[in-house]
PDB file of C-alpha atoms in Angstrom:
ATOM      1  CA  UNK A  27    -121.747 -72.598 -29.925  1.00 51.00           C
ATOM      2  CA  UNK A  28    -120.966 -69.532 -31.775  1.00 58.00           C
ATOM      3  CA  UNK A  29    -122.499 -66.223 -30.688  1.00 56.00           C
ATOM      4  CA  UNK A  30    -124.421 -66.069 -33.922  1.00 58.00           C
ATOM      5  CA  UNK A  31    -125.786 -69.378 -33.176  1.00 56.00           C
ATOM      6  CA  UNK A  32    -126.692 -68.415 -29.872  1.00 54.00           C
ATOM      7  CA  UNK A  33    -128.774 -65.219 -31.083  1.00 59.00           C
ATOM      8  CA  UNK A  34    -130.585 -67.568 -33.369  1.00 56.00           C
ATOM      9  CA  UNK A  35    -131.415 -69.657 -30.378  1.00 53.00           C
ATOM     10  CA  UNK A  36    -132.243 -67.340 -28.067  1.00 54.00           C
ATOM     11  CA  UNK A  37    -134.538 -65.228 -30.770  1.00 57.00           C
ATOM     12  CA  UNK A  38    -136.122 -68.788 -31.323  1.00 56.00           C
ATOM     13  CA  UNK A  39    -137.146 -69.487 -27.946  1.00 56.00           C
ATOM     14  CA  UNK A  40    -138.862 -65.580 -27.473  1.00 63.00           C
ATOM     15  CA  UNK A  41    -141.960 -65.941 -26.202  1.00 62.00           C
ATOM     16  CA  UNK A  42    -144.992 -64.902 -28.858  1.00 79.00           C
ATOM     17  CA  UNK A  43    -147.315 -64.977 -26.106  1.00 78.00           C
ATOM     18  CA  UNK A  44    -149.527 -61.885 -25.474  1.00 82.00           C
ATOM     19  CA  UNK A  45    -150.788 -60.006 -22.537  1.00 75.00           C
ATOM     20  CA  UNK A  46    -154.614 -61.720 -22.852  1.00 78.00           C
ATOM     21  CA  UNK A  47    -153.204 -65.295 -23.160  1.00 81.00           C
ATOM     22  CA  UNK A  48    -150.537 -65.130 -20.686  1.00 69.00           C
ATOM     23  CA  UNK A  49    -153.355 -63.713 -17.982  1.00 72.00           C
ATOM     24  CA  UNK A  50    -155.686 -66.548 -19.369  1.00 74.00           C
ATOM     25  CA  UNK A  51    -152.872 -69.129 -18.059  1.00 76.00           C
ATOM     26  CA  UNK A  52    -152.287 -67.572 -14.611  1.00 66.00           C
ATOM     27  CA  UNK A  53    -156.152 -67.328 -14.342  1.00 65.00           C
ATOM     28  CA  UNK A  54    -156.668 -70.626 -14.183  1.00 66.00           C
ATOM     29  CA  UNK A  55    -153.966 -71.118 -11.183  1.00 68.00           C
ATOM     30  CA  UNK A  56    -155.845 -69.952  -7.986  1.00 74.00           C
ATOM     31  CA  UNK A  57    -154.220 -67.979  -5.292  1.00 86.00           C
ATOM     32  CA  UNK A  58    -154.541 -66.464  -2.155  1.00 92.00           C
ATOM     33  CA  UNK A  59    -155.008 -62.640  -2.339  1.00 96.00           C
ATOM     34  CA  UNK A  60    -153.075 -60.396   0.033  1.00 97.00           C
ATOM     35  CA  UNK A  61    -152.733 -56.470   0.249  1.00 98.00           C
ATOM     36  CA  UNK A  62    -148.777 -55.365   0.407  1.00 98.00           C
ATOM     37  CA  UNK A  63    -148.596 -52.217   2.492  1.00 98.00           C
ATOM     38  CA  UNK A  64    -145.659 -49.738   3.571  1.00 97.00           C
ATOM     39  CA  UNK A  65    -144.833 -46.204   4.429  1.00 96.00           C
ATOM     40  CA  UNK A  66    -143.168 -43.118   2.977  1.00 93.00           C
ATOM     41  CA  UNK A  67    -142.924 -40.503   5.830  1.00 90.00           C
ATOM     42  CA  UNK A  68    -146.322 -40.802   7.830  1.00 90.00           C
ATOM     43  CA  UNK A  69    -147.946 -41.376   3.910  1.00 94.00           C
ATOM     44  CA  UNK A  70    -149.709 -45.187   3.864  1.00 97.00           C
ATOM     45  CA  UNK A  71    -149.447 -47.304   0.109  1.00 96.00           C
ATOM     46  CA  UNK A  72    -150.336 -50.448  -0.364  1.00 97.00           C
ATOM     47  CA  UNK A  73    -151.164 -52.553  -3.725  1.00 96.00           C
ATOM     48  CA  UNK A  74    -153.570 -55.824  -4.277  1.00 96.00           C
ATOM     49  CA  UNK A  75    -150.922 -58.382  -4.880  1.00 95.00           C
ATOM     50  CA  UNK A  76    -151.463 -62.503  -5.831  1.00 93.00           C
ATOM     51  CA  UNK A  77    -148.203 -62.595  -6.468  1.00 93.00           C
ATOM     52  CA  UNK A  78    -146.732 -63.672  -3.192  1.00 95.00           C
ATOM     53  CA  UNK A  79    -144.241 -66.445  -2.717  1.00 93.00           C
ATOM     54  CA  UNK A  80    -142.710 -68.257   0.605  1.00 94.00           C
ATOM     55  CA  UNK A  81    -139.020 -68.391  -0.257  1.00 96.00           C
ATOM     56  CA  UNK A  82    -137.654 -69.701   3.044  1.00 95.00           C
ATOM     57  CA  UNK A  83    -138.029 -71.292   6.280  1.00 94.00           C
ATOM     58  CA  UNK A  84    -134.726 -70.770   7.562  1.00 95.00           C
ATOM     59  CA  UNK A  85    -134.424 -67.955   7.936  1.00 95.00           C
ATOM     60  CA  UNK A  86    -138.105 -67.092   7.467  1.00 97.00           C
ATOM     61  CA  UNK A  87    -138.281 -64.873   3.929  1.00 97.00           C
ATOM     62  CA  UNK A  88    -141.609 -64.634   1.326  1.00 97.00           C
ATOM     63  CA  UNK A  89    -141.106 -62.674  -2.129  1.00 97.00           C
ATOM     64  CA  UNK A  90    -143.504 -60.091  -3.694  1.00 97.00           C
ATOM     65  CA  UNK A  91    -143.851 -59.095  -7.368  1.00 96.00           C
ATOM     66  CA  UNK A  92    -144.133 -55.429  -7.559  1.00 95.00           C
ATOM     67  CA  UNK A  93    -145.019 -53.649 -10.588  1.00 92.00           C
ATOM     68  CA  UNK A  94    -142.493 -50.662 -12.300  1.00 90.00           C
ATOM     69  CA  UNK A  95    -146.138 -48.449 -12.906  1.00 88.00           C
ATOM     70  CA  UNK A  96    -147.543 -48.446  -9.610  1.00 88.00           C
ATOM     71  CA  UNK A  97    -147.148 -46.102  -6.891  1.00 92.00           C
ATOM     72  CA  UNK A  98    -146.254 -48.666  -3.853  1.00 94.00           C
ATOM     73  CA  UNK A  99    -142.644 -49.945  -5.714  1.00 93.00           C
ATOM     74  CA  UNK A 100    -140.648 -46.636  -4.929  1.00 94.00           C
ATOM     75  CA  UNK A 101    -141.885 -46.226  -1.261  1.00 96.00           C
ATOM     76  CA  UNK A 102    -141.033 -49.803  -0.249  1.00 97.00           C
ATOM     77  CA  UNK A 103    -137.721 -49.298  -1.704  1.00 93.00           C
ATOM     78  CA  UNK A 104    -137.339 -45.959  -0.145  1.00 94.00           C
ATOM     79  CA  UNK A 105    -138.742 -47.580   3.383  1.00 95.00           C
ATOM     80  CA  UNK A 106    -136.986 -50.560   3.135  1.00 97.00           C
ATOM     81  CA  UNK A 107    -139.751 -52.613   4.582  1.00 97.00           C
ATOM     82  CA  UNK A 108    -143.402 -53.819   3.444  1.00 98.00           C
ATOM     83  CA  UNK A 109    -146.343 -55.520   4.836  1.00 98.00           C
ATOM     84  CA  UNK A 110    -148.365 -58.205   3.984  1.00 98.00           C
ATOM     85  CA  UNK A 111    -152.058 -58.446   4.931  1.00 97.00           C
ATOM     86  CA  UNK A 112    -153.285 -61.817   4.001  1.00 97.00           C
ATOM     87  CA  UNK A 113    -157.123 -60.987   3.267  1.00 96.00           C
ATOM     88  CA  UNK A 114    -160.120 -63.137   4.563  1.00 95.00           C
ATOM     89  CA  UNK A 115    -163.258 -64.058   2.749  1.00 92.00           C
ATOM     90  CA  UNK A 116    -165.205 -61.306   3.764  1.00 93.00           C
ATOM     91  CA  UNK A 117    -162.447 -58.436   2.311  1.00 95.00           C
ATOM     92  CA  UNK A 118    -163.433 -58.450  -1.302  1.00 95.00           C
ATOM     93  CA  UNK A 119    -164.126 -54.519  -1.227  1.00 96.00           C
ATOM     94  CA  UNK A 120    -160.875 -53.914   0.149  1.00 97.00           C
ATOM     95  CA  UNK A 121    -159.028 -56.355  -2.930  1.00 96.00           C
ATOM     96  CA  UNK A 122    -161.036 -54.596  -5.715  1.00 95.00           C
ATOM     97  CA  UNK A 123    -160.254 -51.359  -3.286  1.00 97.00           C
ATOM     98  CA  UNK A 124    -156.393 -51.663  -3.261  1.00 97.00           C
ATOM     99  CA  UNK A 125    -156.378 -53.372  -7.269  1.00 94.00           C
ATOM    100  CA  UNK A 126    -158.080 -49.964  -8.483  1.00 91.00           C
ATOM    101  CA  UNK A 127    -156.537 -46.443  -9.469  1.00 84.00           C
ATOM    102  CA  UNK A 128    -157.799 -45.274  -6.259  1.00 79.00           C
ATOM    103  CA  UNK A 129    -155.568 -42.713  -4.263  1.00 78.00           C
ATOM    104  CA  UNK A 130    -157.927 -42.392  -1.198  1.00 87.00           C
ATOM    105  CA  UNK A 131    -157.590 -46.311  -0.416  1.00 93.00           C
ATOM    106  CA  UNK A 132    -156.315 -46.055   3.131  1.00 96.00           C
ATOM    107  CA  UNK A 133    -159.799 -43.297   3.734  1.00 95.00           C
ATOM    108  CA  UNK A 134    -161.696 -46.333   3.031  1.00 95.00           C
ATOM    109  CA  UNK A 135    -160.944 -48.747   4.919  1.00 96.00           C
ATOM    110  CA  UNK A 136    -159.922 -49.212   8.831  1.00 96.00           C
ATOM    111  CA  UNK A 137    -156.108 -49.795   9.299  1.00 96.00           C
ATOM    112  CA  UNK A 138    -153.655 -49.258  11.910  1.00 96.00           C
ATOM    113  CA  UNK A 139    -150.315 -48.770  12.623  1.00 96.00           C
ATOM    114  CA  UNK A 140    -148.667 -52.735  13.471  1.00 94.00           C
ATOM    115  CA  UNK A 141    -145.684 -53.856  14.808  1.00 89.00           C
ATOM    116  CA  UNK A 142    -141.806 -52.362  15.578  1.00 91.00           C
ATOM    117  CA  UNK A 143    -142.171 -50.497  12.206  1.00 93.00           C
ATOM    118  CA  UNK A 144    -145.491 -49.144  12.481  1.00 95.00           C
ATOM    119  CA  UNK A 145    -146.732 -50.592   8.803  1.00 97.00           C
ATOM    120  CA  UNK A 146    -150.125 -50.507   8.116  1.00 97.00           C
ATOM    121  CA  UNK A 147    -152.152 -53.795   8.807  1.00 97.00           C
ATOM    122  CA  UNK A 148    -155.344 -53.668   8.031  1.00 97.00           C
ATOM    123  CA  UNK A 149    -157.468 -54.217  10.889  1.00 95.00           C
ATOM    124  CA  UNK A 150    -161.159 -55.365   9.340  1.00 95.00           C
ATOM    125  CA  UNK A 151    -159.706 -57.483   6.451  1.00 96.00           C
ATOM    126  CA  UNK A 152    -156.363 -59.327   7.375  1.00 96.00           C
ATOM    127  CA  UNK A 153    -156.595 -62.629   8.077  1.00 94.00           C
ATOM    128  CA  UNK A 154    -152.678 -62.515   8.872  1.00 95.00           C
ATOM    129  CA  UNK A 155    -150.441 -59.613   9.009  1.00 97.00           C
ATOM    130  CA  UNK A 156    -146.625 -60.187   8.266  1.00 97.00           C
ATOM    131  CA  UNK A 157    -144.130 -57.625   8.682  1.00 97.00           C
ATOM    132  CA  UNK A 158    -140.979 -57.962   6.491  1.00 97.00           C
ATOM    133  CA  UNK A 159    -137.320 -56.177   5.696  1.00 97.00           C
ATOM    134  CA  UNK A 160    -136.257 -55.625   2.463  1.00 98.00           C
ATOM    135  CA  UNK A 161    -133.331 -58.221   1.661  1.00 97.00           C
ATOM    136  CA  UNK A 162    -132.785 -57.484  -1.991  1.00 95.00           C
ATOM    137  CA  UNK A 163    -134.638 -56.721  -5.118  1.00 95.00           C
ATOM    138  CA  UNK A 164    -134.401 -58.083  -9.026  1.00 94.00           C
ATOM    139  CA  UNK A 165    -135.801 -56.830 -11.787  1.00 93.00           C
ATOM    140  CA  UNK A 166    -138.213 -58.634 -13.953  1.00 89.00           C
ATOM    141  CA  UNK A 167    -139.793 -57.074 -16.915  1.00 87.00           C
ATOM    142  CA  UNK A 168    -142.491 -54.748 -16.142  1.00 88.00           C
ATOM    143  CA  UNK A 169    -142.200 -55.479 -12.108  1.00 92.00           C
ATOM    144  CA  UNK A 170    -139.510 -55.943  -9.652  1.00 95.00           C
ATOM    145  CA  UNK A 171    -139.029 -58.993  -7.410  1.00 96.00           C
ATOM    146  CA  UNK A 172    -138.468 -57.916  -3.662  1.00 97.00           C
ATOM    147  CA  UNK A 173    -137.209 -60.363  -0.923  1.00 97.00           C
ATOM    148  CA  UNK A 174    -138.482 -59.976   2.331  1.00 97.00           C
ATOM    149  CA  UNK A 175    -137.134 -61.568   5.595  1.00 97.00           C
ATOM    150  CA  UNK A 176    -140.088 -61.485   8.008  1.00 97.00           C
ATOM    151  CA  UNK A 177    -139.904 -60.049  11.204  1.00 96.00           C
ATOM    152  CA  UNK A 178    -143.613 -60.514  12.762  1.00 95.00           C
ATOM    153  CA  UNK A 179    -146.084 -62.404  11.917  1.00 96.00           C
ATOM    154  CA  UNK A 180    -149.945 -61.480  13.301  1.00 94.00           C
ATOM    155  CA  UNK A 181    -153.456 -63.682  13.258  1.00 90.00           C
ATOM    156  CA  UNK A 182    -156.850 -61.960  13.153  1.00 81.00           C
ATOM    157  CA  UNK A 183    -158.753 -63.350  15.898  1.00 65.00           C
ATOM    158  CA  UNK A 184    -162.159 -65.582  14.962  1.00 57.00           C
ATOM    159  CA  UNK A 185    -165.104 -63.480  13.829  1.00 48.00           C
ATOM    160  CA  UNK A 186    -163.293 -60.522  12.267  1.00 48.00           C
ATOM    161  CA  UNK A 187    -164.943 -57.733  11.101  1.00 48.00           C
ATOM    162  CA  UNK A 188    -165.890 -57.215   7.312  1.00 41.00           C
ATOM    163  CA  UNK A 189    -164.834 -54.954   5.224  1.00 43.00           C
ATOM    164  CA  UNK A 190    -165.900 -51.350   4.705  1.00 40.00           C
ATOM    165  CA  UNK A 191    -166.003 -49.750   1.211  1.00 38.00           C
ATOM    166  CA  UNK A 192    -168.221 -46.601   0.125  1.00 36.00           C
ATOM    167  CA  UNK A 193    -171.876 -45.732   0.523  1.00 32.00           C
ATOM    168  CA  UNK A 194    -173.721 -47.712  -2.373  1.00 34.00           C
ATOM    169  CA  UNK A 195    -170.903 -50.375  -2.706  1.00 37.00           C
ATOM    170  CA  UNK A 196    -172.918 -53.821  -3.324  1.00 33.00           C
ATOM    171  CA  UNK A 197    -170.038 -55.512  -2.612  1.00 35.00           C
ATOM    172  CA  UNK A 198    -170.020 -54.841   1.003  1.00 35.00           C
ATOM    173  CA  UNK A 199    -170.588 -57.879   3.174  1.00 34.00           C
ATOM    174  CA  UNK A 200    -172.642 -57.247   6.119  1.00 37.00           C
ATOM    175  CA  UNK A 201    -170.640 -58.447   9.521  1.00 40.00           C
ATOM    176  CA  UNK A 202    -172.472 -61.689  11.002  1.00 39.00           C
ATOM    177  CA  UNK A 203    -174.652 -62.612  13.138  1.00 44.00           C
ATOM    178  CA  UNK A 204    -172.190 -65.177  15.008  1.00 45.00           C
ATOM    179  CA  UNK A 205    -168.843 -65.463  14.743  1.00 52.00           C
ATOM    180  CA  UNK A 206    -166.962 -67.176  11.544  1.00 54.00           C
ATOM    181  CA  UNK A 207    -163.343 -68.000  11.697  1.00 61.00           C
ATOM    182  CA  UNK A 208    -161.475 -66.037   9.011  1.00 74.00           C
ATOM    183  CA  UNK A 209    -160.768 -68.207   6.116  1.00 88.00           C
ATOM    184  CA  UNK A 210    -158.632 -67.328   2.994  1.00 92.00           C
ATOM    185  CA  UNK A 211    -159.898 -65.084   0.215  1.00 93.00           C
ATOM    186  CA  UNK A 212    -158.603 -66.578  -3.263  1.00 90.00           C
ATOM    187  CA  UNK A 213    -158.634 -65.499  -6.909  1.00 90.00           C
ATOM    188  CA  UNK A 214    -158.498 -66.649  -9.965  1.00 86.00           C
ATOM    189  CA  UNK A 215    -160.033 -66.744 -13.342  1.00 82.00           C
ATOM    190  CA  UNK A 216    -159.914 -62.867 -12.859  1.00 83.00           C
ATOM    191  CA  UNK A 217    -162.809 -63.412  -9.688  1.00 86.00           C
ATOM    192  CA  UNK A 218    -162.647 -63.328  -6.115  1.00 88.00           C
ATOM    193  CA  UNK A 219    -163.746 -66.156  -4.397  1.00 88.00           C
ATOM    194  CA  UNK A 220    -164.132 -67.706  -0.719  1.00 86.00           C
ATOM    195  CA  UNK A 221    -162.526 -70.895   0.462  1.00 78.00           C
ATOM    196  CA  UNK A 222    -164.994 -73.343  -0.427  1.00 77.00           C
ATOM    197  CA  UNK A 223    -165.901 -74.436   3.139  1.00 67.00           C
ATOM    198  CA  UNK A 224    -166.111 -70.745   3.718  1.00 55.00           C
ATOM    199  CA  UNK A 225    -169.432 -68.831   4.241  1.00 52.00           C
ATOM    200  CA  UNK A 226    -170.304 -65.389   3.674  1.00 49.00           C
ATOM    201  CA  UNK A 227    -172.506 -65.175   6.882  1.00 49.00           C
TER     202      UNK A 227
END
C-alpha cells in the first residue's frame, strides 16, 4: 500500500465521535470507583479514577489512566509511586470529593500515612488499599497510561467507618448501627451506586 493510500485509510477510519457520545458509551459500562493517591514532598494528591485496570498476575501489576490537566499526573511521576484506595459503598462524599476542583481534599477527609512508602490510604473510605511502583508510562491523548507493579495490598476490616465531607453535605452517610462488611462502590451512567446486595445502613 502506498503512503498516500495509507493516509486515505487512516483519515477514513478517524473517529467522528464527540466528547458527549463517547461518555454516553462508557456510561453504560459500570465500574468500580477507586481514589489514586501519592506524594510530592510531605504534599498529599489524589484523583477519583474508574479507570483502573489489572494488567498482571505474575508479577502482580494494575494500570491507571491519568489525565494531562489534573494536578495528581506530575507528582506520581515525580514520586514514582501511587496508591490505590478501592472505595466502599458508604464513600460517595469522598468520590464526588476527590472528582471535584477541590484543593483542600485531603482537609476533608481522614487519611493516613500506609505502608513502606508512606502513601496516603484513606482510612474511613477504602475498602482496599494497594500500594504500587511506577513501571512505565504511555501516553494516550488527553491522559497518560501508568503501570504499576504492586507492592502491598491492604483490606478494611468489616464495619468501616463512613465517610466525612463538610457541614451541610446531604450526601454524608451516617455510620451504622451494626456492623456492614464493606462492599464495592460502582459508577456508571455518570451516578454512584452501591453493590446491589449492599445497604446503606
Amino acid at each position: 500500500m502506498t503512503e498516500a493510500a495509507t493516509e486515505a485509510a487512516t483519515e477514513r477510519h478517524r473517529t467522528t465521535v464527540g466528547p458527549d457520545a463517547y461518555r454516553r458509551l462508557m456510561g453504560a459500562f459500570p465500574t468500580g470507583v477507586a481514589v489514586v493517591t501519592t506524594l510530592s514532598g510531605d504534599i498529599p494528591y489524589g484523583f477519583t479514577c474508574t479507570s483502573l485496570c489489572s494488567v498482571s498476575l505474575s508479577p502482580p501489576m494494575l494500570l491507571v489512566c491519568v489525565s494531562d490537566r489534573g494536578r495528581t499526573a506530575g507528582p506520581i511521576a515525580d514520586s514514582g509511586r501511587f496508591a490505590v484506595n478501592l472505595l466502599h459503598h458508604r464513600a460517595r462524599p469522598a468520590a464526588r470529593l476527590f472528582a471535584a476542583e477541590e484543593r483542600e481534599r485531603f482537609a476533608r477527609v481522614r487519611w493516613a500515612p500506609a505502608g513502606v512508602d508512606g502513601l496516603p490510604m484513606l482510612t474511613d473510605d477504602a475498602l482496599a488499599f494497594a500500594a504500587c511502583r511506577v513501571t512505565h508510562t504511555v501516553p494516550a491523548g488527553d491522559h497518560r497510561v501508568i503501570f504499576g507493579a504492586v507492592t502491598e495490598v491492604r483490606f478494611a476490616a468489616p464495619g468501616a467507618g463512613a465517610s466525612t465531607a463538610s457541614p451541610g453535605d446531604d450526601t454524608t452517610v451516617r455510620p451504622a448501627t451494626r456492623p456492614i462488611p464493606p462492599s464495592p462502590l460502582l459508577y456508571g451512567f455518570r451516578r454512584f451506586t452501591a453493590w446491589p446486595e449492599a445497604t446503606d445502613g
